Short mmCIF file of C-alpha atoms in Angstrom, two decimals:
data_model
loop_
_atom_site.label_atom_id
_atom_site.label_comp_id
_atom_site.label_asym_id
_atom_site.label_seq_id
_atom_site.Cartn_x
_atom_site.Cartn_y
_atom_site.Cartn_z
CA UNK A 2 -0.48 17.05 5.90
CA UNK A 3 -3.69 17.52 7.67
CA UNK A 4 -6.57 18.72 5.55
CA UNK A 5 -7.68 21.25 8.13
CA UNK A 6 -4.64 23.31 7.20
CA UNK A 7 -6.10 23.81 3.76
CA UNK A 8 -9.74 24.33 4.71
CA UNK A 9 -9.95 27.65 2.97
CA UNK A 10 -13.70 28.04 3.30
CA UNK A 11 -16.36 27.34 5.89
CA UNK A 12 -17.96 23.87 5.86
CA UNK A 13 -21.38 23.41 4.25
CA UNK A 14 -23.82 20.59 4.85
CA UNK A 15 -25.25 19.65 1.43
CA UNK A 16 -27.06 16.45 0.61
CA UNK A 17 -26.20 14.48 -2.52
CA UNK A 18 -27.22 11.12 -3.91
CA UNK A 19 -23.99 9.37 -4.89
CA UNK A 20 -23.69 6.25 -7.02
CA UNK A 21 -24.24 3.11 -5.00
CA UNK A 22 -20.78 1.61 -5.40
CA UNK A 23 -19.89 -1.63 -3.61
CA UNK A 24 -16.34 -2.03 -2.39
CA UNK A 25 -16.04 -5.30 -4.29
CA UNK A 26 -17.80 -6.07 -7.56
CA UNK A 27 -17.28 -9.13 -9.73
CA UNK A 28 -19.39 -8.12 -12.75
CA UNK A 29 -17.33 -7.42 -15.89
CA UNK A 30 -17.57 -3.92 -17.35
CA UNK A 31 -17.35 -3.01 -21.01
CA UNK A 32 -16.62 0.67 -21.55
CA UNK A 33 -17.56 2.93 -24.44
CA UNK A 34 -16.47 6.57 -24.24
CA UNK A 35 -18.64 9.30 -25.71
CA UNK A 36 -16.75 12.57 -26.18
CA UNK A 37 -18.79 15.27 -24.49
CA UNK A 38 -17.26 18.29 -22.80
CA UNK A 39 -18.13 21.06 -20.35
CA UNK A 40 -20.63 23.87 -20.51
CA UNK A 41 -18.24 25.79 -22.75
CA UNK A 42 -19.59 23.59 -25.56
CA UNK A 43 -22.81 25.39 -26.57
CA UNK A 44 -24.77 22.27 -27.56
CA UNK A 45 -24.51 20.57 -24.17
CA UNK A 46 -27.67 20.31 -22.08
CA UNK A 47 -27.49 21.43 -18.46
CA UNK A 48 -27.88 17.89 -17.09
CA UNK A 49 -25.87 15.33 -19.00
CA UNK A 50 -24.80 11.73 -18.66
CA UNK A 51 -21.40 11.56 -20.33
CA UNK A 52 -20.04 8.18 -21.53
CA UNK A 53 -21.55 4.88 -20.52
CA UNK A 54 -20.43 1.44 -19.40
CA UNK A 55 -22.55 -1.60 -20.13
CA UNK A 56 -22.99 -3.99 -17.22
CA UNK A 57 -25.03 -7.10 -18.11
CA UNK A 58 -27.05 -5.02 -20.55
CA UNK A 59 -27.62 -2.12 -18.17
CA UNK A 60 -26.11 1.31 -18.82
CA UNK A 61 -23.95 2.93 -16.15
CA UNK A 62 -22.66 6.45 -16.91
CA UNK A 63 -18.94 7.13 -16.66
CA UNK A 64 -19.66 10.81 -16.00
CA UNK A 65 -22.78 12.52 -14.73
CA UNK A 66 -22.90 16.32 -14.46
CA UNK A 67 -25.58 17.96 -12.35
CA UNK A 68 -27.24 21.33 -12.81
CA UNK A 69 -25.86 24.63 -11.55
CA UNK A 70 -26.75 25.88 -8.07
CA UNK A 71 -25.64 28.80 -5.93
CA UNK A 72 -23.91 29.90 -2.76
CA UNK A 73 -23.17 33.61 -2.24
CA UNK A 74 -21.09 34.92 -5.19
CA UNK A 75 -20.38 31.44 -6.56
CA UNK A 76 -22.07 29.00 -8.91
CA UNK A 77 -21.48 25.29 -8.36
CA UNK A 78 -22.03 22.12 -10.34
CA UNK A 79 -21.52 18.53 -9.16
CA UNK A 80 -19.79 15.85 -11.22
CA UNK A 81 -19.61 12.13 -10.53
CA UNK A 82 -17.23 9.85 -12.38
CA UNK A 83 -17.37 6.06 -12.51
CA UNK A 84 -13.68 5.14 -12.30
CA UNK A 85 -11.69 1.89 -12.02
CA UNK A 86 -10.41 1.04 -8.57
CA UNK A 87 -7.33 -0.42 -10.28
CA UNK A 88 -6.38 1.16 -13.61
CA UNK A 89 -4.82 -2.08 -14.81
CA UNK A 90 -8.28 -3.65 -14.66
CA UNK A 91 -11.71 -2.60 -15.86
CA UNK A 92 -13.51 -3.54 -12.66
CA UNK A 93 -14.49 -3.02 -9.91
CA UNK A 94 -15.46 0.64 -10.20
CA UNK A 95 -15.61 3.39 -7.61
CA UNK A 96 -17.12 6.87 -7.72
CA UNK A 97 -14.97 9.99 -7.68
CA UNK A 98 -16.82 13.21 -6.97
CA UNK A 99 -15.73 16.67 -8.14
CA UNK A 100 -17.38 20.06 -7.67
CA UNK A 101 -17.00 22.68 -10.39
CA UNK A 102 -16.93 26.28 -9.11
CA UNK A 103 -17.14 29.56 -11.02
CA UNK A 104 -17.91 33.16 -10.15
CA UNK A 105 -21.53 34.16 -10.61
CA UNK A 106 -22.26 34.95 -14.26
CA UNK A 107 -19.29 32.99 -15.63
CA UNK A 108 -21.01 29.63 -16.04
CA UNK A 109 -20.85 29.72 -19.84
CA UNK A 110 -17.53 31.53 -20.25
CA UNK A 111 -14.64 29.53 -21.79
CA UNK A 112 -12.40 29.76 -18.73
CA UNK A 113 -9.27 27.66 -18.21
CA UNK A 114 -9.52 24.93 -15.59
CA UNK A 115 -7.75 24.77 -12.21
CA UNK A 116 -7.80 21.51 -10.24
CA UNK A 117 -7.39 21.82 -6.47
CA UNK A 118 -5.61 18.92 -4.78
CA UNK A 119 -6.56 18.70 -1.13
CA UNK A 120 -4.31 18.04 1.87
CA UNK A 121 -4.39 14.71 3.62
CA UNK A 122 -4.05 11.85 2.95
CA UNK A 123 -7.64 10.80 3.41
CA UNK A 124 -9.47 14.13 3.57
CA UNK A 125 -12.13 15.52 1.25
CA UNK A 126 -12.27 19.07 -0.09
CA UNK A 127 -13.97 21.69 2.06
CA UNK A 128 -17.51 22.60 1.05
CA UNK A 129 -17.94 26.16 -0.30
CA UNK A 130 -20.40 28.35 1.55
CA UNK A 131 -19.41 31.66 -0.04
CA UNK A 132 -16.64 33.25 -2.07
CA UNK A 133 -13.52 34.11 -0.15
CA UNK A 134 -9.82 33.44 0.26
CA UNK A 135 -7.94 31.79 -2.58
CA UNK A 136 -11.22 30.69 -4.16
CA UNK A 137 -12.21 34.27 -4.97
CA UNK A 138 -8.82 34.92 -6.55
CA UNK A 139 -8.92 31.70 -8.56
CA UNK A 140 -12.46 32.34 -9.82
CA UNK A 141 -11.35 35.65 -11.32
CA UNK A 142 -9.79 33.71 -14.18
CA UNK A 143 -10.39 29.97 -13.68
CA UNK A 144 -13.06 27.33 -13.61
CA UNK A 145 -12.11 25.61 -10.34
CA UNK A 146 -12.50 21.86 -9.79
CA UNK A 147 -12.64 20.61 -6.19
CA UNK A 148 -12.02 16.86 -6.33
CA UNK A 149 -12.78 14.66 -3.34
CA UNK A 150 -9.79 12.33 -3.53
CA UNK A 151 -10.78 8.68 -3.80
CA UNK A 152 -12.03 7.26 -0.53
CA UNK A 153 -13.09 10.65 0.88
CA UNK A 154 -16.15 12.87 0.92
CA UNK A 155 -18.51 11.67 -1.82
CA UNK A 156 -15.84 9.60 -3.60
CA UNK A 157 -16.91 6.11 -2.44
CA UNK A 158 -15.89 7.16 1.08
CA UNK A 159 -13.89 4.77 3.24
CA UNK A 160 -15.28 5.23 6.73
CA UNK A 161 -15.09 2.88 9.72
CA UNK A 162 -18.57 1.58 8.82
CA UNK A 163 -17.96 1.14 5.09
CA UNK A 164 -14.61 -0.59 5.65
CA UNK A 165 -16.27 -2.97 8.10
CA UNK A 166 -17.83 -4.64 5.03
CA UNK A 167 -14.40 -6.08 4.22
CA UNK A 168 -14.04 -9.26 6.24
CA UNK A 169 -10.27 -9.75 6.40
CA UNK A 170 -7.29 -7.50 7.07
CA UNK A 171 -5.57 -8.90 3.97
CA UNK A 172 -8.51 -7.98 1.71
CA UNK A 173 -8.64 -4.49 3.21
CA UNK A 174 -4.93 -3.92 2.59
CA UNK A 175 -5.35 -5.15 -0.99
CA UNK A 176 -8.10 -2.56 -1.38
CA UNK A 177 -6.32 0.33 0.39
CA UNK A 178 -3.16 -0.02 -1.72
CA UNK A 179 -5.07 1.74 -4.49
CA UNK A 180 -5.59 4.98 -2.52
CA UNK A 181 -2.21 6.72 -2.75
CA UNK A 182 -1.04 9.64 -4.91
CA UNK A 183 -0.39 7.51 -8.01
CA UNK A 184 -4.06 6.60 -8.37
CA UNK A 185 -5.22 10.07 -7.32
CA UNK A 186 -3.29 11.34 -10.35
CA UNK A 187 -4.89 8.64 -12.54
CA UNK A 188 -8.28 9.88 -11.33
CA UNK A 189 -7.38 13.49 -12.11
CA UNK A 190 -6.39 12.51 -15.64
CA UNK A 191 -9.60 10.52 -16.09
CA UNK A 192 -11.56 13.61 -15.07
CA UNK A 193 -9.49 16.07 -17.13
CA UNK A 194 -10.02 14.10 -20.33
CA UNK A 195 -13.79 14.18 -19.84
CA UNK A 196 -14.21 17.66 -18.39
CA UNK A 197 -11.75 19.98 -20.15
CA UNK A 198 -12.69 20.87 -23.75
CA UNK A 199 -10.58 18.89 -26.23
CA UNK A 200 -8.97 17.18 -23.20
CA UNK A 201 -6.59 20.11 -22.90
CA UNK A 202 -4.12 20.60 -20.03
CA UNK A 203 -5.14 22.32 -16.82
CA UNK A 204 -3.48 24.12 -13.93
CA UNK A 205 -3.21 22.32 -10.59
CA UNK A 206 -2.98 23.78 -7.10
CA UNK A 207 -1.70 21.32 -4.50
CA UNK A 208 -1.84 22.10 -0.78
CA UNK A 209 0.22 19.96 1.64
CA UNK A 210 -0.39 16.30 0.64
CA UNK A 211 -2.00 17.76 -2.47
CA UNK A 212 1.48 19.10 -3.29
CA UNK A 213 2.84 15.57 -2.97
CA UNK A 214 0.20 14.53 -5.52
CA UNK A 215 1.25 17.44 -7.75
CA UNK A 216 4.87 16.18 -7.82
CA UNK A 217 3.58 12.69 -8.69
CA UNK A 218 1.57 14.36 -11.48
CA UNK A 219 4.72 16.10 -12.76
CA UNK A 220 6.50 12.74 -12.70
CA UNK A 221 4.03 10.60 -14.62
CA UNK A 222 1.46 12.76 -16.44
CA UNK A 223 3.07 16.15 -17.19
CA UNK A 224 1.31 16.41 -20.57
CA UNK A 225 -1.92 16.96 -18.67
CA UNK A 226 -0.53 20.06 -16.96
CA UNK A 227 -0.37 23.66 -18.07
CA UNK A 228 1.07 24.92 -14.75
CA UNK A 229 1.57 23.56 -11.24
CA UNK A 230 1.19 25.60 -8.06
CA UNK A 231 2.26 24.04 -4.74
CA UNK A 232 1.76 25.36 -1.20
CA UNK A 233 3.54 23.68 1.70
CA UNK A 234 3.78 20.41 -0.20
CA UNK A 235 7.16 19.49 -1.70
CA UNK A 236 7.68 15.84 -0.64
CA UNK A 237 10.91 13.93 -0.12
CA UNK A 238 11.34 11.96 -3.35
CA UNK A 239 14.13 9.48 -2.59
CA UNK A 240 13.75 5.75 -3.23
CA UNK A 241 12.87 3.38 -0.41
CA UNK A 242 11.01 4.86 2.55
CA UNK A 243 11.86 8.43 3.46
CA UNK A 244 9.64 8.44 6.56
CA UNK A 245 12.59 8.14 8.97
CA UNK A 246 14.17 11.31 7.58
CA UNK A 247 10.81 13.08 7.75
CA UNK A 248 10.21 12.19 11.40
CA UNK A 249 13.77 12.94 12.50
CA UNK A 250 13.34 16.44 11.10
CA UNK A 251 9.82 16.54 12.49
CA UNK A 252 10.83 15.86 16.08
CA UNK A 253 13.43 18.61 15.91
CA UNK A 254 10.78 21.06 14.69
CA UNK A 255 8.36 19.85 17.37
CA UNK A 256 10.70 20.73 20.21
CA UNK A 257 10.96 24.25 18.80
CA UNK A 258 7.19 24.62 18.38
CA UNK A 259 6.52 23.36 21.92
CA UNK A 260 9.01 25.87 23.30
CA UNK A 261 7.25 28.66 21.43
CA UNK A 262 3.84 27.52 22.66
CA UNK A 263 4.81 27.46 26.33
CA UNK A 264 6.58 30.77 25.97
CA UNK A 265 3.29 32.24 24.72
CA UNK A 266 1.18 30.52 27.38
CA UNK A 267 3.42 29.65 30.36
CA UNK A 268 0.37 29.08 32.57
CA UNK A 269 -0.41 25.98 30.48
CA UNK A 270 2.74 24.17 31.66
CA UNK A 271 1.13 23.34 34.99
CA UNK A 272 -2.32 22.66 33.54
CA UNK A 273 -0.99 20.12 31.03
CA UNK A 274 1.17 18.46 33.69
CA UNK A 275 -1.86 18.13 35.97
CA UNK A 276 -3.92 16.51 33.20
CA UNK A 277 -1.11 14.06 32.40
CA UNK A 278 -0.73 13.08 36.06
CA UNK A 279 -4.50 12.61 36.39
CA UNK A 280 -4.61 10.37 33.29
CA UNK A 281 -1.58 8.34 34.38
CA UNK A 282 -3.07 7.72 37.84
CA UNK A 283 -6.51 6.76 36.50
CA UNK A 284 -7.58 3.13 36.32
CA UNK A 285 -6.24 1.61 33.11
CA UNK A 286 -3.87 4.52 32.56
CA UNK A 287 -6.47 6.87 31.15
CA UNK A 288 -10.10 7.99 31.11
CA UNK A 289 -12.90 6.81 28.81
CA UNK A 290 -13.72 8.95 25.78
CA UNK A 291 -17.30 9.55 24.63
CA UNK A 292 -16.76 7.35 21.56
CA UNK A 293 -15.62 4.35 23.62
CA UNK A 294 -11.87 4.92 23.26
CA UNK A 295 -9.48 5.95 26.00
CA UNK A 296 -7.54 9.16 26.58
CA UNK A 297 -4.03 8.42 27.84
CA UNK A 298 -1.04 10.73 28.40
CA UNK A 299 0.45 9.79 25.02
CA UNK A 300 -2.95 10.27 23.41
CA UNK A 301 -3.16 13.75 24.95
CA UNK A 302 0.11 14.64 23.24
CA UNK A 303 -1.59 14.17 19.86
CA UNK A 304 -3.21 17.59 20.30
CA UNK A 305 0.00 19.04 18.90
CA UNK A 306 -0.98 17.67 15.50
CA UNK A 307 -3.52 20.46 15.06
CA UNK A 308 -2.36 22.83 17.77
CA UNK A 309 1.28 23.51 16.95
CA UNK A 310 1.49 23.88 13.20
CA UNK A 311 -1.13 26.38 12.02
CA UNK A 312 -1.49 30.10 12.50
CA UNK A 313 -4.17 30.04 15.21
CA UNK A 314 -3.25 26.67 16.66
CA UNK A 315 -1.50 27.99 19.77
CA UNK A 316 -4.53 30.04 20.74
CA UNK A 317 -7.03 27.24 20.14
CA UNK A 318 -4.91 24.80 22.15
CA UNK A 319 -4.66 27.25 25.03
CA UNK A 320 -8.41 27.86 25.10
CA UNK A 321 -9.02 24.12 25.00
CA UNK A 322 -6.94 23.59 28.16
CA UNK A 323 -8.75 26.48 29.85
CA UNK A 324 -11.71 24.10 30.15
CA UNK A 325 -9.86 20.90 30.96
CA UNK A 326 -11.43 20.51 34.40
CA UNK A 327 -14.97 20.41 35.74
CA UNK A 328 -15.55 22.88 38.58
CA UNK A 329 -15.86 21.35 42.05
CA UNK A 330 -19.29 22.57 43.13
CA UNK A 331 -19.80 20.15 46.05
CA UNK A 332 -17.29 20.19 48.87
CA UNK A 333 -15.23 17.01 48.92
CA UNK A 334 -16.13 15.96 45.37
CA UNK A 335 -13.31 14.53 43.29
CA UNK A 336 -11.85 16.59 40.51
CA UNK A 337 -12.43 15.20 37.02
CA UNK A 338 -11.67 16.10 33.43
CA UNK A 339 -14.65 17.87 31.87
CA UNK A 340 -16.91 16.33 29.27
CA UNK A 341 -16.35 19.49 27.27
CA UNK A 342 -12.64 18.73 27.04
CA UNK A 343 -13.13 15.05 26.18
CA UNK A 344 -15.60 15.83 23.40
CA UNK A 345 -13.39 18.62 22.06
CA UNK A 346 -10.40 16.29 22.10
CA UNK A 347 -12.17 13.81 19.83
CA UNK A 348 -13.24 16.56 17.45
CA UNK A 349 -9.61 17.67 17.21
CA UNK A 350 -8.33 14.16 16.44
CA UNK A 351 -11.21 13.23 14.07
CA UNK A 352 -10.09 9.71 13.14
CA UNK A 353 -13.71 8.57 13.25
CA UNK A 354 -14.58 10.57 10.14
CA UNK A 355 -11.30 10.16 8.24
CA UNK A 356 -9.62 6.86 9.18
CA UNK A 357 -7.63 6.78 5.92
CA UNK A 358 -5.34 9.43 7.37
CA UNK A 359 -4.19 7.05 10.10
CA UNK A 360 -4.09 3.96 7.90
CA UNK A 361 -2.18 5.40 4.94
CA UNK A 362 -0.15 8.23 6.41
CA UNK A 363 3.25 6.55 6.54
CA UNK A 364 2.74 4.88 3.16
CA UNK A 365 2.86 8.26 1.41
CA UNK A 366 6.64 8.17 2.03
CA UNK A 367 7.15 4.62 0.70
CA UNK A 368 8.53 3.51 -2.68
CA UNK A 369 9.60 -0.12 -2.75
CA UNK A 370 10.10 -0.32 1.01
CA UNK A 371 8.07 -0.61 4.20
CA UNK A 372 7.64 2.08 6.84
CA UNK A 373 7.70 -0.31 9.85
CA UNK A 374 6.03 2.28 12.08
CA UNK A 375 8.66 4.90 11.41
CA UNK A 376 7.20 7.56 13.70
CA UNK A 377 7.15 5.14 16.63
CA UNK A 378 10.78 4.17 15.98
CA UNK A 379 12.00 7.78 15.80
CA UNK A 380 9.92 8.73 18.83
CA UNK A 381 11.68 5.99 20.83
CA UNK A 382 14.99 7.68 20.00
CA UNK A 383 13.57 10.91 21.48
CA UNK A 384 11.69 9.43 24.42
CA UNK A 385 13.83 11.29 26.93
CA UNK A 386 12.12 14.45 25.67
CA UNK A 387 8.67 13.10 24.75
CA UNK A 388 7.81 10.78 27.65
CA UNK A 389 4.77 12.65 28.99
CA UNK A 390 4.56 10.83 32.33
CA UNK A 391 8.23 11.28 33.17
CA UNK A 392 8.07 14.96 32.17
CA UNK A 393 5.05 15.58 34.39
CA UNK A 394 6.58 13.75 37.36
CA UNK A 395 9.87 15.59 36.90
CA UNK A 396 8.27 19.02 36.75
CA UNK A 397 9.20 19.54 33.08
CA UNK A 398 6.86 20.83 30.36
CA UNK A 399 5.00 18.01 28.60
CA UNK A 400 5.80 18.13 24.89
CA UNK A 401 3.07 17.56 22.31
CA UNK A 402 3.66 15.44 19.23
CA UNK A 403 2.87 16.41 15.65
CA UNK A 404 1.91 14.75 12.39
CA UNK A 405 2.76 11.21 13.41
CA UNK A 406 0.78 7.99 13.52
CA UNK A 407 1.64 5.38 16.16
CA UNK A 408 0.59 1.71 16.39
CA UNK A 409 -1.04 2.18 19.81
CA UNK A 410 -3.61 4.49 18.22
CA UNK A 411 -5.28 1.33 16.92
CA UNK A 412 -5.85 0.28 20.54
CA UNK A 413 -6.82 3.61 22.07
CA UNK A 414 -8.99 5.19 19.33
CA UNK A 415 -12.34 3.43 19.14
CA UNK A 416 -12.88 4.04 15.42
CA UNK A 417 -9.48 2.57 14.52
CA UNK A 418 -9.59 -0.61 16.62
CA UNK A 419 -11.17 -2.82 13.92
CA UNK A 420 -8.29 -1.99 11.58
CA UNK A 421 -5.36 -2.82 13.85
CA UNK A 422 -4.33 -5.90 11.86
CA UNK A 423 -4.65 -4.08 8.54
CA UNK A 424 -2.54 -1.20 9.89
CA UNK A 425 0.18 -3.66 10.87
CA UNK A 426 0.16 -5.24 7.41
CA UNK A 427 0.35 -1.80 5.79
CA UNK A 428 3.34 -0.91 7.98
CA UNK A 429 5.10 -4.10 6.87
CA UNK A 430 4.18 -3.84 3.19
CA UNK A 431 7.29 -3.56 0.99
CA UNK A 432 6.07 -3.58 -2.61
CA UNK A 433 4.76 -0.02 -2.80
CA UNK A 434 5.10 1.29 -6.38
CA UNK A 435 7.07 4.41 -7.26
CA UNK A 436 5.42 7.77 -6.61
CA UNK A 437 8.08 9.94 -8.27
CA UNK A 438 10.31 9.78 -11.35
CA UNK A 439 13.45 11.79 -10.60
CA UNK A 440 14.63 11.65 -14.23
CA UNK A 441 11.30 13.09 -15.41
CA UNK A 442 11.46 15.80 -12.73
CA UNK A 443 15.02 16.68 -13.73
CA UNK A 444 13.69 17.17 -17.27
CA UNK A 445 10.47 18.95 -16.22
CA UNK A 446 8.99 21.40 -18.75
CA UNK A 447 5.84 22.37 -16.82
CA UNK A 448 6.02 25.82 -15.16
CA UNK A 449 6.00 25.26 -11.38
CA UNK A 450 5.82 27.74 -8.51
CA UNK A 451 5.96 26.55 -4.90
CA UNK A 452 5.41 28.33 -1.60
CA UNK A 453 7.92 26.85 0.86
CA UNK A 454 7.25 27.87 4.45
CA UNK A 455 10.43 28.28 6.46
CA UNK A 456 8.83 27.18 9.75
CA UNK A 457 6.54 24.49 8.35
CA UNK A 458 6.04 21.84 11.05
CA UNK A 459 4.48 19.34 8.66
CA UNK A 460 6.63 19.57 5.52
CA UNK A 461 10.22 20.20 6.50
CA UNK A 462 11.93 23.19 4.89
CA UNK A 463 15.29 21.49 4.33
CA UNK A 464 13.74 18.39 2.78
CA UNK A 465 11.51 20.56 0.60
CA UNK A 466 14.47 22.47 -0.77
CA UNK A 467 16.28 19.23 -1.56
CA UNK A 468 13.28 18.21 -3.66
CA UNK A 469 13.04 21.64 -5.30
CA UNK A 470 16.62 21.21 -6.52
CA UNK A 471 15.47 18.12 -8.47
CA UNK A 472 12.55 19.77 -10.31
CA UNK A 473 13.77 21.61 -13.39
CA UNK A 474 12.41 25.13 -13.76
CA UNK A 475 10.65 25.32 -10.40
CA UNK A 476 10.36 28.73 -8.79
CA UNK A 477 10.29 28.39 -5.00
CA UNK A 478 8.95 31.23 -2.89
CA UNK A 479 10.55 30.92 0.54
CA UNK A 480 8.74 32.76 3.30
CA UNK A 481 8.38 32.80 7.08
CA UNK A 482 5.40 35.13 6.89
CA UNK A 483 3.05 32.14 6.86
CA UNK A 484 2.90 28.72 8.45
CA UNK A 485 1.64 25.54 6.82
CA UNK A 486 -1.85 27.03 6.79
CA UNK A 487 -0.85 29.95 4.55
CA UNK A 488 -3.36 29.07 1.82
CA UNK A 489 -6.16 29.09 4.38
CA UNK A 490 -4.96 32.19 6.22
CA UNK A 491 -4.04 34.46 3.31
CA UNK A 492 -5.21 32.49 0.31
CA UNK A 493 -5.76 35.36 -2.10
CA UNK A 494 -2.30 36.80 -1.45
CA UNK A 495 -0.55 33.42 -1.59
CA UNK A 496 -2.23 32.35 -4.83
CA UNK A 497 -1.71 35.75 -6.42
CA UNK A 498 2.00 35.63 -5.56
CA UNK A 499 2.44 32.17 -7.09
CA UNK A 500 0.56 33.09 -10.26
CA UNK A 501 2.62 36.26 -10.59
CA UNK A 502 5.80 34.17 -10.44
CA UNK A 503 4.63 32.25 -13.51
CA UNK A 504 3.01 34.99 -15.58
CA UNK A 505 5.93 37.43 -15.61
CA UNK A 506 4.71 39.88 -12.98
CA UNK A 507 7.52 38.71 -10.70
CA UNK A 508 10.37 38.12 -13.16
CA UNK A 509 13.39 36.01 -12.38
CA UNK A 510 16.22 37.86 -10.70
#
């Protein structure tokens, strides 16, 4: 559920001053809530501290709203919320950041709210640079809230450097267990009750992993929802760990996507084989990466994660391999993989900026059971197809892998190496709480519309439809017109279609 598949707008570099929030805090917090609301309440000042917590006599705001500022055709306002790490306790606290977005001139209009739930896990919302895509359509009638899910963006971000403050793998696991969909929903409810006038319900739009969060929301906090819109994000909801079923279906889809890729770009078969052979024959079984990691044949296969599942992925992957090799400009010089390719590879993988994706990915499928490196186990069952070195030696196309995290990543990716022990403990962890309530979903009263992509490589069509059958009243829109990146590629059309399914413009047949 990679976030890049929902990056509907171009990135913007914008500096903020977040709360200084330590990962661990032992000071008790006493909370008093003051009931202020959004700019739709005429008496509110433009810059407001909303609700305070007393810490040893000092006042810490539970909600701070900044002033309005602009990008082309949009007005933005930043919100920071001081939120419990663990909702069963009052401390320690973390910051959750949310950006409010409206069309220019609508800052004071009493618009309904729409919360966007980002793909992931472990990725922040994209930064708006201008109106466009689904955002333009949403801002026609909504006040949009872009929430950086806890641990990402400006929400007390968990980066390799910030997590290095935690001295033991056990302490880190005890901290990371609070960063799944259940607590993301708690955060959303915390924000809704302080942001929406009279703490009224809002509409949610969940893309990919954000759709998983939306189904958790429907399970445990449906009274906070007016409507739910889901794009490429209906999760498997069975008890235990459903990761094995996900990866079995995923490897089947991967073979198909690889076949389509090489049919489009048959010249890449030989290029990829050459790169794999070069890596396998290099000292140590790979070549050094700029960050200090190592690129191995199995690491090269990870390019399928971004390259095989989105609308322009095939083309970007092909153009990447166009520049795999340095030119030989001196007779007799050895051929080598280009620095351009090695740097581009690390930008594609991006674990240095968003390590939560690797650490928590398999846990999003766990309820009361451990994952035990499910992707690695299912890959071993398919190794006759996915062994890169054997494929290259045998003259077969090398198959790329998809949205799968493997234990060896914590050896080969420099940014992940410090967290190898924590990753192992997370893979073995059994006592994950429930993420879904099937009885509540069977009795759902919230209007739900879901785009289900027939050839979605990340969220399997068959598994999605099994889940849809358990959510009362859901209206699935099944289409092969778009891939997993439909909200990014044709956001206005996709969002308009889903809204029309719920407002009567596309009546039931």
